[in-house]
């Protein structure tokens, strides 16, 4: 049975009654929907239809929020005359949050967008919206709030510098890009007729900004450079959040550098195994019996980490390499080195935590132990009575001479498929120091941060055979479970 909505002229109904009736009909319609449809096309059509409905409602919410915000503006109406004061609220944000139960961030978002896309009242007269094309598309549900925000904020930045006719053209073209409309403004443009997602719209807005105000780029860069900042937030869920922003050119430098390190890993071939005669007496160590080392076999540890995690590790490597630079700044007369405080009993027992100067959150002893091996931290060991037992641990950390020797031998992280160079690696005791392993070249190998941090859980195993490291990959990487010569410096491989 079909139902009709009450007309605008029906004296027994007002917009609130109409909305209540629409809400009732919508609730019945949504309750009857089935989302686990067997037909893929129907599922996609349902998603599209709901999104269209949501866009129309979102547009109405923005317009209504802007209307209430104007009525509740204390500065506009003053004193108790504003709607917010009459309703017992401190201001428009308080009033709108009390009615809608949304966050202050969402209220501000709607008010900002509504101020630029709603009809305005100035000196008793109604004025058109600042961006009428966006306003119409938003009201019709043709454009989402995300795209509308991107368009109006971007054009608002250049509204004083741009020619009005060019600004309106930009608005029309951008709305057409967002809705997929074909018209005279978009004829012949790349991608015309295809509705673009909000993220793509951001790129187009930047292009229009440069076109509308080409002379404003340089002054903007100077202002933005002054606002560039990086800061750390509070410690939550095991991580410190990083806040701030950088200029486009610095972002470009970061991206270029990250891209060079994030490039696909080349498949690594293991070197042919040297025979016993070639290795005899190399360092006095024995070959592990009853094992076989297979040459010329490709086994690669594929890096499945998200790009963001990789970038974080790359940034860690950059900071560490900069700290090692002889030209780096000094702290207390010496090179910048992280100091970690740890209880000697905990360290020897392999339990407890360490504490880094200037950081309130603890680090695990696994991290402390790995950093101490590679010399990344200077440990301050405390006894049971809080006395300082020792500053630094030369017995545990590889000496500079040992470090050079190990890095020269390995050339980088020894795990197959990893291309992290030696100067960005950490040193690892093959036989752990806690288990009696010696701090010597014959017991040390290069591992990148990722492989070092996960060496006890990843399934990779390492052993030394005549002073050369060999690796055994986990079964899911190397089903044959065969020990193989590790990667090493290319100078160790004879040309002839």
Coordinates of C-alpha atoms in Angstrom, one line a residue:
X1 CA 0.0 0.0 0.0
X2 CA 1.5 3.3 -1.0
X3 CA 1.7 6.2 1.5
X4 CA 1.8 9.9 0.8
X5 CA 3.6 12.5 2.8
X6 CA 1.6 15.5 4.1
X7 CA 1.8 18.6 2.0
X8 CA 3.5 21.8 3.1
X9 CA 0.1 23.5 3.1
X10 CA -1.4 21.1 5.6
X11 CA -2.1 23.1 8.6
X12 CA -2.1 20.1 10.9
X13 CA 1.5 19.3 10.1
X14 CA 4.8 21.1 10.4
X15 CA 8.3 20.1 9.4
X16 CA 8.9 18.4 12.7
X17 CA 5.8 16.3 12.2
X18 CA 6.9 15.5 8.6
X19 CA 10.3 14.4 9.8
X20 CA 8.7 12.1 12.4
X21 CA 6.6 10.5 9.8
X22 CA 9.5 10.1 7.4
X23 CA 11.6 8.6 10.3
X24 CA 8.8 6.1 11.0
X25 CA 8.7 5.0 7.3
X26 CA 12.4 4.8 7.1
X27 CA 12.7 2.7 10.2
X28 CA 10.2 0.2 8.7
X29 CA 12.1 0.1 5.4
X30 CA 15.5 -0.4 7.0
X31 CA 14.2 -3.1 9.4
X32 CA 13.0 -5.0 6.3
X33 CA 16.4 -4.9 4.5
X34 CA 18.5 -7.9 4.1
X35 CA 22.2 -7.3 3.9
X36 CA 23.5 -10.8 3.3
X37 CA 22.3 -10.8 -0.3
X38 CA 23.4 -13.6 -2.5
X39 CA 23.6 -11.4 -5.6
X40 CA 26.8 -9.2 -5.6
X41 CA 25.1 -6.6 -7.9
X42 CA 22.2 -6.2 -5.4
X43 CA 24.6 -5.8 -2.5
X44 CA 26.5 -3.1 -4.3
X45 CA 23.2 -1.4 -5.4
X46 CA 22.0 -1.5 -1.7
X47 CA 25.2 0.1 -0.5
X48 CA 24.9 2.8 -3.2
X49 CA 21.3 3.5 -2.3
X50 CA 22.0 3.8 1.4
X51 CA 24.9 6.1 0.7
X52 CA 22.7 8.4 -1.4
X53 CA 20.1 8.5 1.4
X54 CA 22.8 9.3 3.9
X55 CA 24.2 12.1 1.8
X56 CA 20.8 13.7 1.6
X57 CA 20.4 13.5 5.4
X58 CA 23.9 14.8 6.0
X59 CA 23.2 17.8 3.9
X60 CA 20.0 18.5 5.8
X61 CA 21.9 18.1 9.1
X62 CA 24.5 20.6 8.1
X63 CA 21.8 23.2 7.1
X64 CA 19.9 22.7 10.3
X65 CA 23.0 22.9 12.4
X66 CA 24.0 26.2 10.7
X67 CA 20.5 27.6 11.4
X68 CA 20.6 26.7 15.1
X69 CA 24.1 27.9 15.4
X70 CA 23.1 31.3 14.1
X71 CA 20.1 31.6 16.4
X72 CA 22.3 30.5 19.4
X73 CA 25.2 32.8 18.7
X74 CA 25.8 34.8 21.8
X75 CA 28.0 37.4 20.0
X76 CA 25.4 37.9 17.3
X77 CA 22.3 38.3 19.5
X78 CA 24.1 39.3 22.8
X79 CA 23.1 38.6 26.4
X80 CA 20.0 36.5 27.1
X81 CA 18.5 37.1 23.6
X82 CA 20.4 34.2 22.0
X83 CA 18.8 30.9 21.8
X84 CA 21.6 29.2 23.7
X85 CA 21.2 31.5 26.8
X86 CA 17.4 31.1 26.7
X87 CA 17.8 27.4 26.8
X88 CA 20.3 27.5 29.7
X89 CA 23.4 26.6 27.6
X90 CA 26.8 28.4 27.6
X91 CA 26.8 28.8 23.9
X92 CA 26.0 27.4 20.5
X93 CA 28.3 24.4 20.8
X94 CA 26.9 23.4 24.2
X95 CA 23.3 23.8 22.9
X96 CA 23.8 21.8 19.7
X97 CA 25.7 19.0 21.5
X98 CA 22.9 18.8 24.0
X99 CA 20.4 18.2 21.3
X100 CA 22.4 16.0 18.9
X101 CA 24.6 14.1 21.4
X102 CA 27.5 14.3 18.9
X103 CA 31.1 15.4 19.6
X104 CA 32.2 19.0 19.7
X105 CA 34.4 18.2 16.8
X106 CA 31.5 17.1 14.7
X107 CA 29.4 20.2 15.7
X108 CA 32.3 22.5 14.7
X109 CA 32.6 20.6 11.4
X110 CA 28.9 21.1 10.6
X111 CA 28.9 24.7 11.6
X112 CA 31.9 25.5 9.5
X113 CA 30.5 23.8 6.4
X114 CA 27.1 25.3 7.0
X115 CA 28.4 28.8 7.3
X116 CA 29.7 28.6 3.7
X117 CA 26.9 26.6 2.1
X118 CA 23.8 28.0 3.8
X119 CA 21.7 31.1 3.1
X120 CA 23.0 33.9 5.3
X121 CA 21.1 36.7 7.1
X122 CA 22.9 40.0 7.1
X123 CA 21.3 43.2 8.4
X124 CA 17.9 41.8 8.1
X125 CA 18.4 40.6 4.5
X126 CA 19.0 37.1 3.2
X127 CA 22.2 36.6 1.3
X128 CA 23.0 33.6 -0.9
X129 CA 25.5 30.9 0.2
X130 CA 29.2 31.7 -0.3
X131 CA 29.4 28.5 -2.4
X132 CA 25.9 28.0 -3.9
X133 CA 26.9 25.1 -6.2
X134 CA 28.2 23.1 -3.3
X135 CA 25.2 24.1 -1.3
X136 CA 22.8 22.8 -4.0
X137 CA 24.7 19.5 -4.5
X138 CA 24.8 19.0 -0.7
X139 CA 21.1 19.6 -0.3
X140 CA 20.3 17.2 -3.1
X141 CA 22.4 14.5 -1.7
X142 CA 24.6 14.5 -4.8
X143 CA 27.8 15.2 -2.9
X144 CA 29.0 14.0 0.5
X145 CA 30.1 16.1 3.4
X146 CA 33.7 15.0 3.0
X147 CA 34.0 16.2 -0.6
X148 CA 32.0 19.4 0.2
X149 CA 34.4 20.2 3.1
X150 CA 37.4 19.7 0.9
X151 CA 36.0 22.0 -1.9
X152 CA 34.8 24.9 0.3
X153 CA 37.9 24.9 2.6
X154 CA 40.3 24.8 -0.4
X155 CA 38.5 27.6 -2.3
X156 CA 38.0 29.6 0.9
X157 CA 41.8 29.9 1.2
X158 CA 42.1 31.7 -2.1
X159 CA 38.7 33.5 -2.2
X160 CA 40.3 37.0 -1.6
X161 CA 43.0 36.5 -4.3
X162 CA 41.0 34.8 -7.0
X163 CA 38.9 36.4 -9.7
X164 CA 35.2 35.8 -8.7
X165 CA 34.3 34.4 -12.1
X166 CA 37.3 32.0 -12.0
X167 CA 36.3 31.0 -8.4
X168 CA 32.8 30.1 -9.4
X169 CA 34.1 28.2 -12.4
X170 CA 36.4 26.2 -10.1
X171 CA 33.5 25.5 -7.7
X172 CA 31.3 24.2 -10.6
X173 CA 34.0 22.0 -12.0
X174 CA 34.9 20.6 -8.7
X175 CA 31.3 19.8 -7.8
X176 CA 31.0 18.1 -11.2
X177 CA 34.1 16.1 -10.5
X178 CA 32.6 15.0 -7.2
X179 CA 29.2 14.1 -8.6
X180 CA 30.3 12.7 -12.0
X181 CA 28.2 15.3 -13.9
X182 CA 28.9 16.0 -17.5
X183 CA 28.4 19.6 -18.5
X184 CA 30.1 22.4 -20.5
X185 CA 32.5 23.1 -17.7
X186 CA 33.9 19.6 -17.6
X187 CA 33.7 18.7 -21.3
X188 CA 37.1 17.3 -22.5
X189 CA 38.6 17.2 -19.0
X190 CA 40.3 13.9 -18.0
X191 CA 37.9 11.7 -16.0
X192 CA 34.9 13.8 -16.8
X193 CA 31.6 11.9 -16.0
X194 CA 33.1 9.8 -13.3
X195 CA 32.3 10.7 -9.7
X196 CA 35.6 10.9 -7.8
X197 CA 36.1 10.0 -4.1
X198 CA 36.9 12.6 -1.5
X199 CA 40.6 11.8 -1.3
X200 CA 41.0 12.4 -5.1
X201 CA 39.1 15.7 -4.7
X202 CA 41.7 17.0 -2.4
X203 CA 44.3 16.6 -5.2
X204 CA 42.1 18.5 -7.6
X205 CA 41.5 21.3 -5.1
X206 CA 45.2 21.8 -4.7
X207 CA 45.5 22.1 -8.5
X208 CA 42.8 24.8 -8.6
X209 CA 44.4 26.7 -5.7
X210 CA 47.6 26.9 -7.6
X211 CA 45.7 28.0 -10.7
X212 CA 43.6 30.6 -8.9
X213 CA 46.4 32.1 -6.9
X214 CA 49.8 31.2 -8.4
X215 CA 51.6 34.1 -6.7
X216 CA 50.4 33.0 -3.3
X217 CA 52.3 29.8 -3.1
X218 CA 55.6 31.3 -2.0
X219 CA 54.2 33.4 0.8
X220 CA 52.2 30.4 1.9
X221 CA 55.3 28.3 2.0
X222 CA 57.0 30.8 4.3
X223 CA 54.1 30.9 6.6
X224 CA 53.8 27.1 6.6
X225 CA 57.5 26.7 7.2
X226 CA 57.1 28.7 10.4
X227 CA 54.3 26.5 11.5
X228 CA 56.2 23.2 10.8
X229 CA 56.4 21.2 13.9
X230 CA 56.8 17.7 15.3
X231 CA 55.8 16.8 18.9
X232 CA 55.0 13.7 20.9
X233 CA 51.6 13.1 22.5
X234 CA 50.8 10.9 25.5
X235 CA 51.7 7.3 25.9
X236 CA 48.7 5.1 24.9
X237 CA 48.4 1.4 24.1
X238 CA 52.1 1.0 24.0
X239 CA 52.9 3.9 21.6
X240 CA 53.6 7.6 21.7
X241 CA 51.6 9.5 19.1
X242 CA 53.4 11.9 16.9
X243 CA 51.7 15.2 16.1
X244 CA 52.6 18.1 13.8
X245 CA 53.0 18.9 10.2
X246 CA 55.7 19.5 7.5
X247 CA 55.9 21.5 4.4
X248 CA 55.2 19.9 1.0
X249 CA 58.9 20.0 0.0
X250 CA 59.9 18.2 3.3
X251 CA 57.1 15.7 2.8
X252 CA 58.5 15.1 -0.7
X253 CA 62.0 14.5 0.7
X254 CA 60.6 12.0 3.2
X255 CA 58.5 10.2 0.6
X256 CA 61.5 9.9 -1.8
X257 CA 63.7 8.6 0.9
X258 CA 61.0 6.2 2.2
X259 CA 60.3 5.0 -1.3
X260 CA 64.0 4.1 -1.8
X261 CA 64.0 2.0 1.3
X262 CA 60.5 0.5 0.7
X263 CA 61.3 -0.7 -2.8
X264 CA 60.7 -4.3 -3.5
X265 CA 63.4 -6.6 -2.1
X266 CA 65.5 -8.4 -4.6
X267 CA 65.6 -12.1 -4.3
X268 CA 68.9 -13.1 -2.7
X269 CA 70.9 -16.2 -3.7
X270 CA 73.0 -17.8 -1.1
X271 CA 76.6 -18.4 -1.8
X272 CA 78.0 -21.8 -2.6
X273 CA 79.0 -23.5 0.5
X274 CA 82.7 -23.7 1.2
X275 CA 84.1 -27.1 1.8
X276 CA 85.8 -28.2 5.1
X277 CA 89.2 -27.8 3.7
X278 CA 88.6 -24.1 2.8
X279 CA 87.2 -23.3 6.3
X280 CA 89.5 -25.4 8.4
X281 CA 91.2 -23.4 11.2
X282 CA 89.4 -20.2 10.3
X283 CA 88.7 -19.4 14.0
X284 CA 88.9 -22.7 15.8
X285 CA 85.2 -23.3 15.9
X286 CA 83.7 -26.6 15.0
X287 CA 81.2 -27.4 12.2
X288 CA 77.8 -28.5 13.7
X289 CA 77.5 -32.2 13.0
X290 CA 74.8 -34.1 11.1
X291 CA 73.6 -31.1 9.1
X292 CA 73.7 -30.1 5.5
X293 CA 74.2 -26.7 4.0
X294 CA 72.6 -26.3 0.5
X295 CA 74.1 -23.8 -1.9
X296 CA 72.5 -21.7 -4.6
X297 CA 69.0 -21.9 -3.2
X298 CA 66.7 -18.9 -3.1
X299 CA 64.9 -18.4 0.2
X300 CA 63.6 -15.0 0.9
X301 CA 61.9 -13.6 4.0
X302 CA 59.1 -11.5 2.4
X303 CA 58.4 -8.3 4.4
X304 CA 54.7 -8.2 5.1
X305 CA 54.6 -5.2 7.4
X306 CA 52.3 -2.3 6.6
X307 CA 54.0 0.6 4.9
X308 CA 53.5 2.8 8.0
X309 CA 55.4 0.4 10.2
X310 CA 58.2 0.2 7.7
X311 CA 58.4 4.0 7.6
X312 CA 58.7 4.1 11.4
X313 CA 61.6 1.7 11.3
X314 CA 63.3 3.6 8.5
X315 CA 62.9 6.8 10.6
X316 CA 64.5 5.0 13.5
X317 CA 67.4 4.0 11.4
X318 CA 67.8 7.6 10.1
X319 CA 68.0 8.9 13.7
X320 CA 70.5 6.3 14.8
X321 CA 72.7 6.9 11.8
X322 CA 72.6 10.6 12.4
X323 CA 73.6 10.1 16.1
X324 CA 76.6 8.0 15.0
X325 CA 77.9 10.9 12.7
X326 CA 81.0 12.4 14.2
X327 CA 79.6 15.8 13.3
X328 CA 76.4 15.2 15.4
X329 CA 75.7 17.5 18.3
X330 CA 77.0 16.5 21.8
X331 CA 75.1 16.0 25.1
X332 CA 77.2 16.4 28.2
X333 CA 80.4 16.5 26.1
X334 CA 79.7 13.2 24.3
X335 CA 77.8 11.9 21.3
X336 CA 74.0 11.6 21.9
X337 CA 73.4 8.1 23.3
X338 CA 70.3 6.8 24.9
X339 CA 70.7 6.0 28.6
X340 CA 68.7 3.2 30.1
X341 CA 68.3 2.5 33.8
X342 CA 67.9 -1.2 34.7
X343 CA 68.1 -3.3 37.9
X344 CA 71.1 -5.7 37.7
X345 CA 69.1 -8.5 39.2
X346 CA 66.3 -8.1 36.7
X347 CA 68.8 -7.9 33.8
X348 CA 70.6 -11.1 34.9
X349 CA 67.3 -12.9 35.5
X350 CA 65.8 -11.8 32.2
X351 CA 62.7 -10.2 33.7
X352 CA 61.5 -6.7 34.6
X353 CA 61.8 -3.6 32.6
X354 CA 64.2 -0.7 31.8
X355 CA 63.6 3.0 32.0
X356 CA 65.0 5.5 29.4
X357 CA 65.9 9.0 30.4
X358 CA 63.3 11.5 29.4
X359 CA 60.6 8.9 28.7
X360 CA 58.0 7.9 31.3
X361 CA 57.0 4.6 29.7
X362 CA 59.1 1.5 30.3
X363 CA 60.8 -0.7 27.7
X364 CA 61.0 -4.5 27.9
X365 CA 64.2 -6.2 28.9
X366 CA 64.2 -7.9 25.5
X367 CA 64.6 -4.4 23.9
X368 CA 67.2 -3.5 26.5
X369 CA 69.2 -6.6 26.0
X370 CA 69.2 -6.2 22.2
X371 CA 70.2 -2.6 22.4
X372 CA 73.0 -3.3 24.9
X373 CA 74.5 -5.9 22.5
X374 CA 74.7 -3.5 19.7
X375 CA 75.8 -0.5 21.8
X376 CA 72.6 1.4 21.2
X377 CA 72.1 2.1 24.9
X378 CA 74.4 3.0 27.8
X379 CA 73.1 0.9 30.7
X380 CA 73.2 2.2 34.3
X381 CA 72.9 -0.9 36.5
X382 CA 71.3 -0.5 40.0
X383 CA 71.8 -2.9 42.9
X384 CA 69.2 -4.0 45.5
X385 CA 69.8 -0.9 47.6
X386 CA 69.4 1.5 44.7
X387 CA 73.2 1.9 44.5
X388 CA 74.8 2.4 41.0
X389 CA 76.8 -0.8 40.3
X390 CA 78.1 0.1 36.9
X391 CA 77.7 2.6 34.1
X392 CA 78.1 0.9 30.8
X393 CA 78.9 -2.7 30.2
X394 CA 82.0 -3.3 28.1
X395 CA 81.7 -7.0 28.6
X396 CA 78.3 -7.1 27.0
X397 CA 78.6 -4.5 24.2
X398 CA 80.7 -5.2 21.1
X399 CA 83.7 -2.9 20.9
X400 CA 84.1 -0.5 17.9
X401 CA 86.8 -2.8 16.4
X402 CA 84.5 -5.8 16.8
X403 CA 81.6 -3.9 15.3
X404 CA 83.7 -2.9 12.2
X405 CA 84.9 -6.5 11.8
X406 CA 81.4 -8.0 12.0
X407 CA 79.9 -5.4 9.7
X408 CA 82.7 -5.9 7.2
X409 CA 82.0 -9.6 7.2
X410 CA 78.2 -9.5 7.0
X411 CA 77.7 -6.4 4.9
X412 CA 74.2 -5.9 6.3
X413 CA 71.4 -7.8 7.9
X414 CA 72.2 -11.5 7.4
X415 CA 68.5 -12.6 7.1
X416 CA 67.9 -13.6 3.5
X417 CA 65.9 -11.1 1.5
X418 CA 66.7 -8.2 3.7
X419 CA 68.6 -5.3 2.2
X420 CA 69.3 -3.2 5.2
X421 CA 72.9 -2.1 5.0
X422 CA 75.4 -2.8 7.8
X423 CA 75.5 0.8 9.1
X424 CA 71.8 0.6 9.9
X425 CA 72.0 -2.8 11.7
X426 CA 72.3 -3.9 15.3
X427 CA 74.7 -6.5 16.6
X428 CA 73.3 -9.7 18.0
X429 CA 74.9 -12.4 20.1
X430 CA 74.3 -15.7 18.3
X431 CA 74.6 -17.4 21.7
X432 CA 73.1 -15.0 24.1
X433 CA 75.2 -13.2 26.6
X434 CA 72.9 -14.3 29.4
X435 CA 73.5 -18.0 28.5
X436 CA 77.3 -17.6 28.5
X437 CA 77.8 -16.4 25.0
X438 CA 81.0 -14.4 24.5
X439 CA 81.2 -10.9 23.1
X440 CA 83.5 -11.6 20.2
X441 CA 83.5 -11.5 16.4
X442 CA 82.8 -15.2 16.2
X443 CA 79.6 -14.8 18.2
X444 CA 78.2 -11.6 16.7
X445 CA 76.1 -11.0 13.6
X446 CA 74.4 -8.0 11.9
X447 CA 70.6 -7.9 12.2
X448 CA 68.2 -5.0 11.2
X449 CA 65.9 -3.7 13.9
X450 CA 62.9 -5.7 12.6
X451 CA 64.7 -9.1 12.5
X452 CA 66.6 -8.4 15.7
X453 CA 63.5 -7.5 17.6
X454 CA 61.7 -10.7 16.4
X455 CA 64.6 -13.1 16.4
X456 CA 63.2 -15.1 19.4
X457 CA 59.7 -15.4 17.9
X458 CA 60.0 -15.3 14.1
X459 CA 61.4 -18.8 13.7
X460 CA 64.7 -17.8 12.2
X461 CA 67.8 -19.5 13.6
X462 CA 71.4 -18.6 13.4
X463 CA 74.6 -20.5 14.0
X464 CA 78.3 -19.9 13.4
X465 CA 80.3 -22.3 11.4
X466 CA 84.1 -21.6 11.2
X467 CA 83.5 -18.0 11.9
X468 CA 80.8 -17.5 9.3
X469 CA 77.1 -17.2 10.1
X470 CA 74.5 -19.6 8.7
X471 CA 70.7 -19.2 8.9
X472 CA 67.8 -21.6 9.0
X473 CA 64.5 -20.1 8.0
X474 CA 61.1 -21.0 9.5
X475 CA 59.2 -23.8 7.9
X476 CA 56.7 -21.5 6.2
X477 CA 59.6 -19.8 4.4
X478 CA 62.0 -22.8 3.9
X479 CA 60.0 -26.1 3.9
X480 CA 63.3 -28.0 3.4
X481 CA 64.5 -26.8 6.8
X482 CA 68.1 -26.6 5.6
X483 CA 71.0 -24.5 7.1
X484 CA 72.3 -22.1 4.5
X485 CA 75.2 -19.6 4.4
X486 CA 74.0 -16.1 5.4
X487 CA 74.3 -13.1 3.2
X488 CA 77.7 -11.4 3.5
X489 CA 79.6 -8.5 2.2
X490 CA 80.2 -8.6 -1.6
X491 CA 83.9 -8.1 -1.1
X492 CA 84.0 -11.6 0.5
X493 CA 83.0 -13.1 -2.8
X494 CA 85.9 -13.8 -5.1
X495 CA 85.5 -12.4 -8.6
X496 CA 87.8 -15.0 -10.3

